[in-house]
Amino acid sequence: MASISAVAGAFALVLFFEAVFAGESDQIVAYIEHSDADVWVMQKGVSNMHMATSFVWDWKADRVEAIEAVNRVTPILYLNTVMEAGARNWFSFIVGLEEGDPRAGPWEMVAGEAHPGPGEAVVPSVLSDLTGLGIGDGVSIAGRDFSIVGLSGDTFSMANSITFIAMADLSDIMSTIGSTSYLLVDAAPGVDGAALAARIRETVEKVNALPKAEFIDSDWEVAMQMGLEIIGLMTFIGGTLAIMLTGFIVYTHVAQRERELAVMKALGVRDRAIYAGIMFQVGCITVLAFLLAAGLVSLAVPLTEWLVPQITLSVTAEALLRVGAAAVAVSLAASVMPVRKVVGVDPVSAFHE
Amino acid sequence: MSGPILRAEHLTKTFGSGNTEVRAVDDVSLDVARGELVAIMGPSGSGKTTLVSMLGALLRPSSGTIAIDGVDITTLGETGLSRLRAQKIGFIFQSFNLLEVLSVEDNVLFPAHLALGGVKAARPRAAALLERLNLTHRRVALPRTLSGGEKQRVAIARALINQPRLIFADEPTGNLDSQSGQEVMMILHDIARDQGCSVVLVSHDQRIEDVADRILWLEDGALRDRKAEPHSWVRDPVCGMRVDGWTASLFAEHHGRRYVFCSRRCLERFEAEPDRYAESAVQPSPSAERSE
């Protein structure tokens, strides 16, 4: 049971890192993912949102809207900056929304208003949990004070958080006149997003237009380069640790039974039968450890999210399959390692005291 | 088949090579008849375990031949040797070597997995053996809950489960109290007498002389004639205690003379001041202190 628990611990570690990785990855592109735009339009040369700056003139927005295949255009302003809340600075993506247009706002509300007016902000509910700030309290963005009017859900992670304010306020902060950052474009019924994006790029000069899926991929890739690689590395280290730990445990397990192996050999059990026994044993340990790990993680994920709300975790079927496949590989590798030990066991040693 | 169950001819086993070569068994030949109980005795390090390991198909000899039931086992491969051990040989070890996770009954039945009839056919035999060795009430117990005597009786039952022609026992009474040791020796005696199973037994226990059909004396890897006297009493030069020179395992040479010691402590004291103890030592001749 101790061996199964130790191996389960290693698998749980890998699953947990995978959950962090998946959760953070999802969160990076959550805003784009939840927008129902078919095409995103931005400044030429820009192809992502994470840590990017983009300016699109209003007249270009009008040109996009004038394209026949376009059903609707929603502009947003966007800024990466630090928000001061509860005597602490929080890195935030600030999204400026047009007043009265709910289209690009928060997709899940925990409390209050979803659409900020002048001098108002909708902040992540997790930020409220962490700072103790609530509706009616104040936050500061780029030296300007805002009053919290709403708490949004699913908008906070270790990598970023999203705060919504009125476009006029953000425009004032950014000192922009007559421009926005991104255009969220809905295609007319029956029009393909990729085709519409190509048409916008051809029709409107000096803009980039990407279908939603491509924009998500592009943003995710940038995020990977900027930070998720570290999480990926942690996952790799966790996986390597799991393999080493499993191999070591199984090897130790066999080494501890060296005398019994010697006795079995002396009694006439062939090496082949011992290998089969070890493989069966390792297989059982691995399968039980994997199931135990999955159970542990299913408990640990909600507990962690409750204790450390700034971490976003996501256990996906893909991650379970990947770790399951790794478990099979670990099982095979761990079975091979003790073979040399078995071969080296001298049946004569059964005679030794 | 009427020949000996075991025939070994000119068996030699060397370990190492060149200057470090050690000849553990040196040109040993012996026959063991069916139903015979043969005891191999000799001082520690004389090569008894190496000899038994070779006779039991666990260790290949450097030279010489071994035939069990007429089959030259030195020509068999590993698979053939494993099969031979499983089907024709039983082993009893000094430290019992029971499989700790298995019950008494499962330990007894373990070798049956390797036999032709399998476990199903062996169950009635296991029940009979447990009954005969007074272990029926301990059938489901785990080895860690057994006494030393019970463990060794389980090991004997395990050795007998496949109805072997030969049993090798290495110091089977070495870890037992006097009464349990006596009991085990009588069981081995009965096995040879009643079942026609040959038993080759390595022991320091002098009581084996009472039940063995034949005593072989191994010294420096070679079989030698057993002296007429059953003991060769000499005195430890340090403490003066009487020690049997045949079976003692602690020796020292000084000025061409051999001294025997009762304990490692006496040996170490002697080695620290050999002249002091050698001069004062009075080593009586074996005949002067002969004892039956």
XYZ file of C-alpha atoms in Angstrom:
645
model
C 0.000 0.000 0.000
C 2.918 2.317 0.771
C 4.328 1.698 -2.728
C 0.963 2.390 -4.354
C 0.570 5.588 -2.325
C 4.036 6.834 -3.274
C 3.513 6.173 -6.981
C 0.012 7.669 -6.724
C 1.620 10.760 -5.188
C 3.918 11.101 -8.190
C 1.049 10.650 -10.664
C -1.087 13.085 -8.680
C 1.739 15.611 -8.921
C 1.812 15.249 -12.695
C -1.978 15.445 -12.941
C -1.982 18.515 -10.711
C 0.656 20.271 -12.834
C -1.342 19.296 -15.919
C -4.436 20.802 -14.279
C -2.544 24.046 -13.564
C -1.188 24.057 -17.091
C -4.599 23.430 -18.639
C -6.336 25.900 -16.317
C -3.877 28.696 -16.972
C -3.850 27.968 -20.704
C -7.617 28.201 -20.804
C -7.622 31.375 -18.775
C -5.130 33.156 -21.033
C -7.585 32.966 -23.918
C -10.776 32.952 -21.863
C -11.879 36.400 -22.976
C -11.467 35.619 -26.671
C -12.974 32.175 -26.189
C -16.118 33.597 -24.601
C -16.609 36.317 -27.160
C -18.989 35.222 -29.874
C -17.209 37.201 -32.603
C -16.383 35.317 -35.802
C -13.438 37.540 -36.690
C -11.078 39.729 -34.675
C -9.657 42.805 -36.361
C -6.524 44.563 -35.074
C -3.629 46.754 -36.115
C -1.503 45.362 -38.925
C 1.453 43.439 -37.547
C -0.433 42.441 -34.407
C -1.756 38.898 -34.185
C -2.538 38.417 -30.508
C -4.061 40.085 -27.441
C -1.929 38.838 -24.542
C 0.577 41.607 -23.686
C -0.072 43.277 -27.070
C -0.894 46.852 -28.071
C -3.176 47.562 -31.006
C -4.759 50.690 -32.456
C -7.424 50.690 -35.145
C -8.792 54.012 -36.376
C -12.511 54.530 -36.076
C -12.840 55.145 -39.820
C -11.363 51.699 -40.422
C -14.033 50.297 -38.139
C -16.577 52.026 -40.339
C -14.950 50.461 -43.422
C -15.160 47.021 -41.860
C -18.785 47.571 -40.932
C -19.490 48.596 -44.497
C -18.402 45.233 -45.885
C -21.429 43.360 -47.092
C -20.584 40.075 -45.359
C -20.288 41.781 -41.970
C -23.312 41.641 -39.728
C -22.035 43.633 -36.758
C -18.865 45.298 -35.417
C -18.100 45.884 -31.717
C -15.015 47.916 -30.854
C -13.098 47.538 -27.587
C -10.158 49.398 -26.138
C -7.555 47.306 -24.418
C -4.590 47.983 -22.126
C -2.167 45.852 -20.156
C -1.466 47.665 -16.929
C -1.323 47.479 -13.166
C -4.422 47.992 -11.089
C -4.087 49.039 -7.471
C -6.593 47.271 -5.236
C -6.459 46.605 -1.518
C -3.011 48.225 -1.134
C -1.536 45.859 -3.677
C -0.808 46.040 -7.401
C -2.423 43.484 -9.693
C -1.409 42.935 -13.280
C -4.596 43.358 -15.313
C -5.973 43.377 -18.789
C -8.244 46.410 -18.880
C -11.028 46.218 -21.434
C -12.878 49.431 -22.360
C -16.492 48.814 -23.341
C -18.793 51.083 -25.274
C -21.513 52.347 -23.027
C -24.791 50.592 -23.529
C -23.274 47.763 -25.573
C -23.188 44.568 -23.500
C -21.623 42.558 -26.286
C -17.915 42.448 -25.208
C -18.414 42.544 -21.458
C -18.028 39.858 -18.775
C -19.596 36.493 -19.610
C -20.286 35.496 -16.018
C -21.386 37.762 -13.198
C -21.132 36.941 -9.500
C -22.614 40.203 -8.244
C -23.557 43.705 -9.364
C -23.621 45.306 -12.798
C -21.973 43.861 -15.901
C -21.723 47.151 -17.783
C -19.624 49.869 -16.184
C -20.493 53.492 -16.616
C -18.069 56.412 -16.298
C -15.837 56.059 -13.236
C -17.013 52.493 -12.660
C -15.230 49.167 -12.896
C -16.227 45.485 -13.034
C -13.457 43.491 -11.355
C -12.935 39.740 -10.904
C -14.782 38.294 -7.921
C -11.552 36.456 -6.927
C -9.860 39.855 -6.567
C -12.688 40.826 -4.264
C -12.162 37.625 -2.251
C -8.425 38.255 -1.997
C -8.589 41.935 -1.109
C -11.838 42.116 0.775
C -13.038 44.841 -1.559
C -16.668 44.760 -2.573
C -19.197 46.663 -4.578
C -18.903 50.376 -3.822
C -15.225 50.138 -2.880
C -12.541 51.808 -4.931
C -9.669 50.625 -7.145
C -7.085 52.654 -9.018
C -6.083 52.158 -12.646
C -3.161 54.191 -13.990
C -3.664 56.722 -11.213
C -7.390 57.080 -11.762
C -9.957 56.006 -9.231
C -12.846 53.745 -10.089
C -15.749 52.479 -8.061
C -16.503 48.760 -8.201
C -19.994 48.153 -9.572
C -19.751 44.497 -10.491
C -17.869 41.278 -9.714
C -17.259 38.972 -12.653
C -16.570 35.228 -12.554
C -13.942 33.226 -14.433
C -11.806 36.292 -15.140
C -8.846 35.773 -12.810
C -5.752 33.582 -12.967
C -2.076 33.613 -12.023
C -1.210 34.939 -15.486
C -3.845 37.604 -15.933
C -7.060 39.108 -14.704
C -9.621 41.088 -16.654
C -11.197 44.330 -15.512
C -13.905 46.103 -17.475
C -14.337 49.871 -17.530
C -16.098 52.332 -19.832
C -14.367 52.929 -23.158
C -14.393 56.691 -22.609
C -12.449 56.271 -19.354
C -9.860 53.963 -20.897
C -9.564 56.248 -23.906
C -8.848 59.076 -21.518
C -6.216 56.992 -19.679
C -4.564 55.978 -22.957
C -4.948 59.478 -24.456
C -6.400 58.037 -27.627
C -8.750 59.923 -29.853
C -10.663 58.347 -32.682
C -9.277 54.870 -32.321
C -9.985 51.543 -30.677
C -7.829 48.463 -30.062
C -9.761 45.537 -31.489
C -12.928 45.043 -33.473
C -15.126 42.072 -32.719
C -16.805 41.244 -36.007
C -19.856 39.054 -36.551
C -20.194 37.552 -40.003
C -23.484 37.658 -41.851
C -25.376 34.367 -41.799
C -23.744 31.759 -44.025
C -20.417 33.600 -44.251
C -17.316 31.695 -43.226
C -15.091 33.434 -40.649
C -11.840 32.661 -42.457
C -13.208 33.966 -45.743
C -14.493 37.113 -44.038
C -11.126 37.704 -42.345
C -9.374 37.446 -45.708
C -11.885 39.846 -47.225
C -11.337 42.388 -44.420
C -7.550 42.189 -44.857
C -7.988 42.828 -48.598
C -10.549 45.585 -48.247
C -9.278 47.639 -45.304
C -5.716 48.792 -45.438
C -3.219 48.289 -42.616
C -5.329 46.000 -40.457
C -4.968 42.388 -39.548
C -8.066 40.193 -39.348
C -8.074 36.683 -37.916
C -10.849 34.159 -37.467
C -11.571 33.503 -33.797
C -9.906 30.059 -33.671
C -6.732 31.325 -35.322
C -6.641 34.345 -33.010
C -6.932 32.033 -29.972
C -4.086 29.828 -31.255
C -1.920 32.857 -31.896
C -2.594 34.333 -28.453
C -2.008 31.003 -26.752
C 1.318 30.604 -28.549
C 2.500 34.009 -27.332
C 1.365 33.213 -23.810
C 3.286 29.945 -24.000
C 6.424 31.836 -24.939
C 5.930 34.243 -22.091
C 5.185 32.019 -19.149
C 3.372 28.815 -19.768
C 6.650 27.231 -20.818
C 7.609 27.373 -17.163
C 4.488 25.456 -16.237
C 5.233 23.039 -19.076
C 8.714 22.551 -17.658
C 7.255 21.924 -14.208
C 4.962 19.295 -15.724
C 7.939 17.674 -17.422
C 9.901 17.662 -14.160
C 6.901 16.206 -12.328
C 6.565 13.487 -14.956
C 10.257 12.662 -14.806
C 10.058 12.522 -11.024
C 7.093 10.156 -11.284
C 9.016 7.830 -13.571
C 12.115 7.896 -11.375
C 10.083 7.424 -8.216
C 8.082 4.554 -9.666
C 11.211 2.868 -10.975
C 12.976 3.316 -7.658
C 10.027 1.997 -5.655
C 9.635 -1.065 -7.838
C 13.376 -1.686 -7.864
C 13.499 -1.362 -4.076
C 10.474 -3.617 -3.807
C 12.290 -6.297 -5.800
C 15.524 -5.751 -3.889
C 13.694 -6.216 -0.591
C 12.377 -9.537 -1.854
C 15.769 -10.700 -3.066
C 15.902 -13.521 -0.558
C 12.414 -14.714 -1.479
C 13.413 -14.587 -5.139
C 16.462 -16.706 -4.316
C 14.234 -19.210 -2.502
C 11.797 -19.308 -5.419
C 14.657 -19.903 -7.838
C 16.057 -22.625 -5.601
C 12.652 -24.318 -5.503
C 12.591 -24.390 -9.304
C 10.741 -21.235 -10.371
C 12.160 -20.041 -13.677
C 13.342 -16.471 -14.317
C 10.640 -16.071 -16.966
C 7.904 -16.779 -14.441
C 9.468 -14.327 -11.985
C 9.565 -11.600 -14.671
C 5.893 -12.231 -15.427
C 5.121 -11.984 -11.725
C 7.017 -8.722 -11.399
C 5.316 -7.230 -14.466
C 1.925 -8.210 -13.095
C 2.812 -6.693 -9.740
C 4.102 -3.482 -11.326
C 1.009 -3.300 -13.531
C -1.254 -3.615 -10.499
C 0.728 -0.978 -8.584
C 0.592 1.414 -11.545
C -3.111 0.981 -12.298
C -4.111 1.309 -8.648
C -1.737 4.274 -8.224
C -3.221 5.990 -11.280
C -6.781 5.497 -10.037
C -5.802 6.723 -6.588
C -4.047 9.733 -8.143
C -7.118 10.587 -10.221
C -9.227 10.398 -7.070
C -6.762 12.532 -5.109
C -6.661 15.193 -7.823
C -10.442 15.279 -8.133
C -10.481 16.172 -4.431
C -7.432 18.443 -4.551
C -8.649 20.604 -7.445
C -11.777 22.067 -5.778
C -9.924 22.287 -2.462
C -7.036 24.206 -4.049
C -9.382 26.515 -5.918
C -11.140 27.230 -2.650
C -7.907 27.798 -0.696
C -5.965 29.591 -3.454
C -8.572 31.208 -5.693
C -6.019 32.940 -7.898
C -5.038 29.549 -9.353
C -7.190 28.246 -12.170
C -7.181 24.448 -12.453
C -8.659 22.262 -15.123
C -8.502 18.455 -15.254
C -9.181 17.447 -18.824
C -9.873 14.027 -20.317
C -6.863 14.620 -22.542
C -4.616 15.123 -19.500
C -5.974 11.955 -17.888
C -5.329 10.012 -21.073
C -1.835 11.481 -21.385
C -0.924 10.665 -17.789
C -2.572 7.242 -18.185
C -0.382 6.569 -21.213
C 2.629 7.798 -19.245
C 1.619 5.416 -16.448
C 1.698 2.489 -18.876
C 5.148 3.600 -20.073
C 6.291 3.995 -16.468
C 4.947 0.538 -15.699
C 6.862 -1.024 -18.576
C 10.072 0.874 -17.777
C 9.761 0.030 -14.103
C 9.272 -3.661 -14.920
C 12.368 -3.737 -17.063
C 14.578 -2.172 -14.410
C 14.333 -5.027 -11.886
C 15.072 -7.666 -14.543
C 18.799 -7.265 -14.063
C 18.254 -7.581 -10.350
C 16.324 -10.825 -10.828
C 18.962 -12.219 -13.165
C 21.606 -11.372 -10.584
C 19.859 -13.211 -7.741
C 21.842 -16.340 -6.912
C 19.620 -19.213 -5.732
C 22.525 -20.431 -3.607
C 22.042 -17.339 -1.447
C 18.915 -19.060 -0.072
C 21.348 -21.189 1.915
C 22.953 -18.175 3.549
C 21.813 -17.136 6.998
C 16.040 -48.068 -11.137
C 18.406 -49.751 -8.687
C 21.530 -47.531 -8.773
C 22.224 -44.747 -6.317
C 19.828 -41.826 -6.395
C 22.778 -39.454 -6.339
C 26.240 -40.053 -7.734
C 28.919 -37.363 -7.759
C 32.313 -38.002 -9.307
C 35.446 -35.885 -8.936
C 33.524 -32.743 -8.118
C 35.609 -29.619 -7.909
C 34.513 -26.037 -7.455
C 36.913 -23.118 -7.591
C 36.141 -19.444 -7.060
C 38.331 -16.652 -8.397
C 41.468 -17.202 -10.450
C 45.227 -16.844 -10.269
C 46.522 -15.797 -6.882
C 43.000 -15.324 -5.549
C 41.752 -18.757 -6.599
C 39.993 -20.649 -3.835
C 39.258 -24.364 -4.203
C 36.042 -24.652 -2.177
C 35.390 -28.275 -3.117
C 38.271 -30.471 -4.175
C 37.780 -33.745 -6.067
C 34.814 -35.031 -4.086
C 33.145 -38.284 -5.119
C 30.192 -39.822 -3.330
C 27.121 -41.991 -3.805
C 23.845 -41.671 -1.933
C 21.560 -44.709 -1.944
C 17.787 -44.541 -2.091
C 16.301 -44.008 1.341
C 19.680 -43.228 2.862
C 20.210 -40.362 5.292
C 23.709 -38.989 4.784
C 25.108 -36.297 7.043
C 27.916 -34.068 5.825
C 29.851 -32.574 8.698
C 32.940 -30.514 8.951
C 34.286 -27.241 10.284
C 32.911 -23.902 9.121
C 34.300 -22.879 5.747
C 35.093 -26.467 4.799
C 32.905 -26.276 1.655
C 29.785 -28.054 2.919
C 27.290 -25.524 1.537
C 29.139 -25.303 -1.795
C 29.031 -29.086 -2.090
C 25.329 -29.268 -1.259
C 24.590 -26.394 -3.681
C 26.231 -28.363 -6.479
C 24.537 -31.634 -5.524
C 21.207 -29.782 -5.392
C 21.584 -28.416 -8.947
C 21.914 -24.833 -7.716
C 25.565 -24.339 -8.596
C 27.527 -25.698 -11.520
C 30.758 -27.509 -10.645
C 34.044 -26.366 -12.155
C 34.687 -29.985 -13.058
C 33.267 -33.416 -12.344
C 29.831 -34.923 -12.870
C 26.638 -35.256 -10.839
C 23.918 -37.746 -11.702
C 20.525 -37.634 -10.030
C 18.319 -40.640 -10.655
C 20.690 -41.608 -13.487
C 20.529 -38.206 -15.250
C 23.770 -36.260 -15.615
C 22.663 -32.841 -14.409
C 25.881 -31.095 -15.402
C 24.701 -31.262 -19.021
C 21.309 -29.672 -18.330
C 20.486 -26.061 -19.168
C 18.915 -23.614 -16.707
C 15.388 -24.646 -17.642
C 16.210 -28.322 -17.190
C 17.830 -27.630 -13.832
C 14.823 -25.602 -12.662
C 12.492 -28.428 -13.676
C 14.695 -30.987 -11.938
C 14.766 -28.968 -8.719
C 10.997 -28.473 -8.846
C 10.141 -32.113 -9.444
C 12.850 -34.271 -7.908
C 14.510 -32.255 -5.152
C 13.322 -30.746 -1.921
C 15.230 -28.113 0.049
C 15.214 -27.330 3.749
C 17.104 -24.227 4.829
C 18.559 -23.180 8.150
C 16.590 -19.921 8.156
C 13.377 -21.644 6.967
C 12.919 -19.241 4.012
C 9.143 -19.336 4.031
C 7.360 -16.812 1.814
C 6.095 -14.292 4.334
C 2.970 -13.211 2.456
C 1.658 -16.756 2.050
C -0.183 -18.820 4.628
C 1.219 -22.090 5.948
C -0.856 -24.102 3.490
C 0.055 -21.860 0.549
C 3.739 -22.097 1.437
C 3.464 -25.881 1.444
C 1.607 -25.838 -1.877
C 3.945 -23.319 -3.537
C 6.238 -25.907 -5.214
C 3.151 -27.753 -6.474
C 2.615 -24.922 -8.961
C 5.773 -26.163 -10.644
C 4.890 -29.867 -10.624
C 3.026 -31.847 -13.255
C -0.181 -32.429 -11.289
C -0.443 -28.820 -10.164
C -1.953 -27.505 -6.953
C -5.254 -29.340 -7.256
C -3.608 -32.751 -7.196
C -1.307 -31.691 -4.369
C -4.002 -30.494 -1.963
C -4.710 -33.911 -0.408
C -0.948 -34.459 0.017
C -0.606 -31.032 1.646
C -3.425 -31.859 4.065
C -1.778 -35.188 4.911
C 1.629 -33.559 5.432
C 0.188 -30.847 7.657
C -1.587 -33.529 9.661
C 1.533 -35.648 9.933
C 3.672 -32.673 10.992
C 1.029 -31.499 13.442
C 0.381 -28.252 11.595
C -3.276 -28.634 10.626
C -4.382 -26.121 13.253
C -1.889 -23.594 11.821
C -3.012 -24.104 8.210
C -4.091 -20.490 7.567
C -1.479 -18.814 9.788
C 1.166 -16.527 8.338
C 4.829 -17.507 8.872
C 5.528 -14.548 11.153
C 3.123 -15.980 13.719
C 4.848 -19.377 13.887
C 7.519 -20.611 16.271
C 10.905 -21.673 14.891
C 10.002 -25.350 15.165
C 6.705 -24.801 13.375
C 8.421 -22.841 10.608
C 10.897 -25.628 10.022
C 8.102 -28.214 9.953
C 6.328 -26.087 7.323
C 9.600 -25.977 5.357
C 9.821 -29.773 5.592
C 6.251 -30.128 4.350
C 7.075 -27.763 1.480
C 10.123 -29.846 0.620
C 8.008 -33.007 0.540
C 4.947 -31.758 -1.341
C 6.154 -32.820 -4.796
C 7.273 -36.235 -3.479
C 10.939 -35.647 -4.320
C 13.541 -38.393 -4.569
C 16.117 -36.287 -2.750
C 16.037 -33.772 0.046
C 18.896 -31.427 0.839
C 18.855 -29.883 4.283
C 21.328 -27.199 5.262
C 21.705 -26.883 9.041
C 18.000 -27.612 9.555
C 18.366 -27.464 13.331
C 20.676 -24.444 13.374
C 18.005 -21.931 14.397
C 15.985 -24.218 16.652
C 15.956 -24.923 20.352
C 17.087 -28.323 21.560
C 13.664 -29.946 21.628
C 12.563 -28.619 18.235
C 15.936 -29.606 16.750
C 15.534 -33.165 18.049
C 12.024 -33.299 16.598
C 13.185 -32.103 13.165
C 15.975 -34.673 13.082
C 13.559 -37.467 13.879
C 11.202 -36.262 11.128
C 14.054 -36.341 8.600
C 14.996 -39.803 9.829
C 11.418 -41.005 9.333
C 11.232 -39.474 5.870
C 14.273 -41.505 4.779
C 13.139 -44.689 6.513
C 9.421 -44.640 5.697
C 9.260 -42.908 2.324
C 12.477 -44.076 0.718
C 13.416 -40.452 0.124
C 17.164 -39.878 0.370
C 18.231 -37.062 2.647
C 21.546 -35.246 2.418
C 21.994 -33.138 5.463
C 24.642 -30.596 6.391
C 24.936 -29.999 10.109
C 27.147 -29.116 13.016
C 24.641 -30.759 15.335
C 26.294 -33.790 16.947
C 22.908 -35.408 17.511
C 22.615 -36.096 13.796
C 25.119 -38.867 14.304
C 22.398 -40.800 16.114
C 20.000 -40.806 13.159
C 22.287 -40.682 10.093
C 23.066 -43.829 8.139
C 26.434 -42.419 7.188
C 28.582 -39.463 8.224
C 30.849 -37.786 5.682
C 33.563 -35.512 6.953
C 34.448 -32.550 4.750
C 37.545 -30.552 5.508
C 39.309 -28.037 3.280
C 36.922 -28.924 0.467
C 37.751 -32.630 0.435
C 36.063 -35.661 1.986
C 38.314 -37.249 4.585
C 38.074 -40.265 6.775
C 36.218 -39.561 9.938
C 38.442 -40.188 12.911
C 37.442 -43.100 15.092
C 36.884 -40.729 17.972
C 33.695 -38.740 17.708
C 35.382 -35.706 19.283
C 38.843 -34.256 19.451
C 38.938 -32.246 22.626
C 41.543 -29.522 22.925
C 41.823 -26.559 25.259
C 41.334 -22.937 24.280
C 44.777 -21.429 25.127
C 43.187 -18.196 26.369
C 40.349 -19.258 28.638
C 41.222 -22.913 29.067
C 37.764 -24.071 27.976
C 37.483 -27.492 26.311
C 36.720 -27.232 22.562
C 35.999 -29.966 19.984
C 38.809 -29.656 17.445
C 36.743 -31.395 14.726
C 33.958 -28.896 14.681
C 35.572 -25.715 15.977
C 35.648 -22.863 13.488
C 38.122 -20.453 15.117
C 41.801 -21.219 14.591
C 45.171 -19.506 14.673
C 48.621 -20.693 13.658
C 51.616 -19.694 15.764
C 55.165 -20.998 15.344
C 53.870 -23.884 13.258
C 51.343 -24.970 15.818
C 47.563 -24.785 15.485
C 45.422 -23.367 18.293
C 41.654 -23.655 18.594
C 39.374 -21.149 20.315
C 35.946 -21.221 21.874
C 35.044 -17.684 20.840
C 36.139 -14.766 18.717
C 36.989 -12.826 21.863
C 39.556 -15.471 22.872
C 40.937 -15.529 19.340
C 41.399 -11.752 19.348
C 43.125 -11.843 22.739
C 45.414 -14.573 21.487
C 46.274 -12.636 18.363
C 47.131 -9.585 20.473
C 49.651 -11.520 22.629
C 50.305 -14.891 20.983
C 53.535 -15.677 22.810
C 51.949 -15.146 26.194
C 49.133 -17.631 25.559
C 51.133 -20.091 23.438
C 53.684 -20.587 26.216
C 51.096 -21.150 28.881
C 48.931 -23.348 26.704
C 48.898 -27.012 27.460
C 47.268 -28.760 24.551
C 46.404 -32.242 25.726
C 46.440 -35.014 23.183
C 43.002 -36.010 21.841
C 43.281 -39.419 23.407
C 43.857 -37.916 26.823
C 40.428 -36.291 26.776
C 38.542 -38.609 24.538
C 34.885 -38.492 25.137
C 31.943 -40.426 23.811
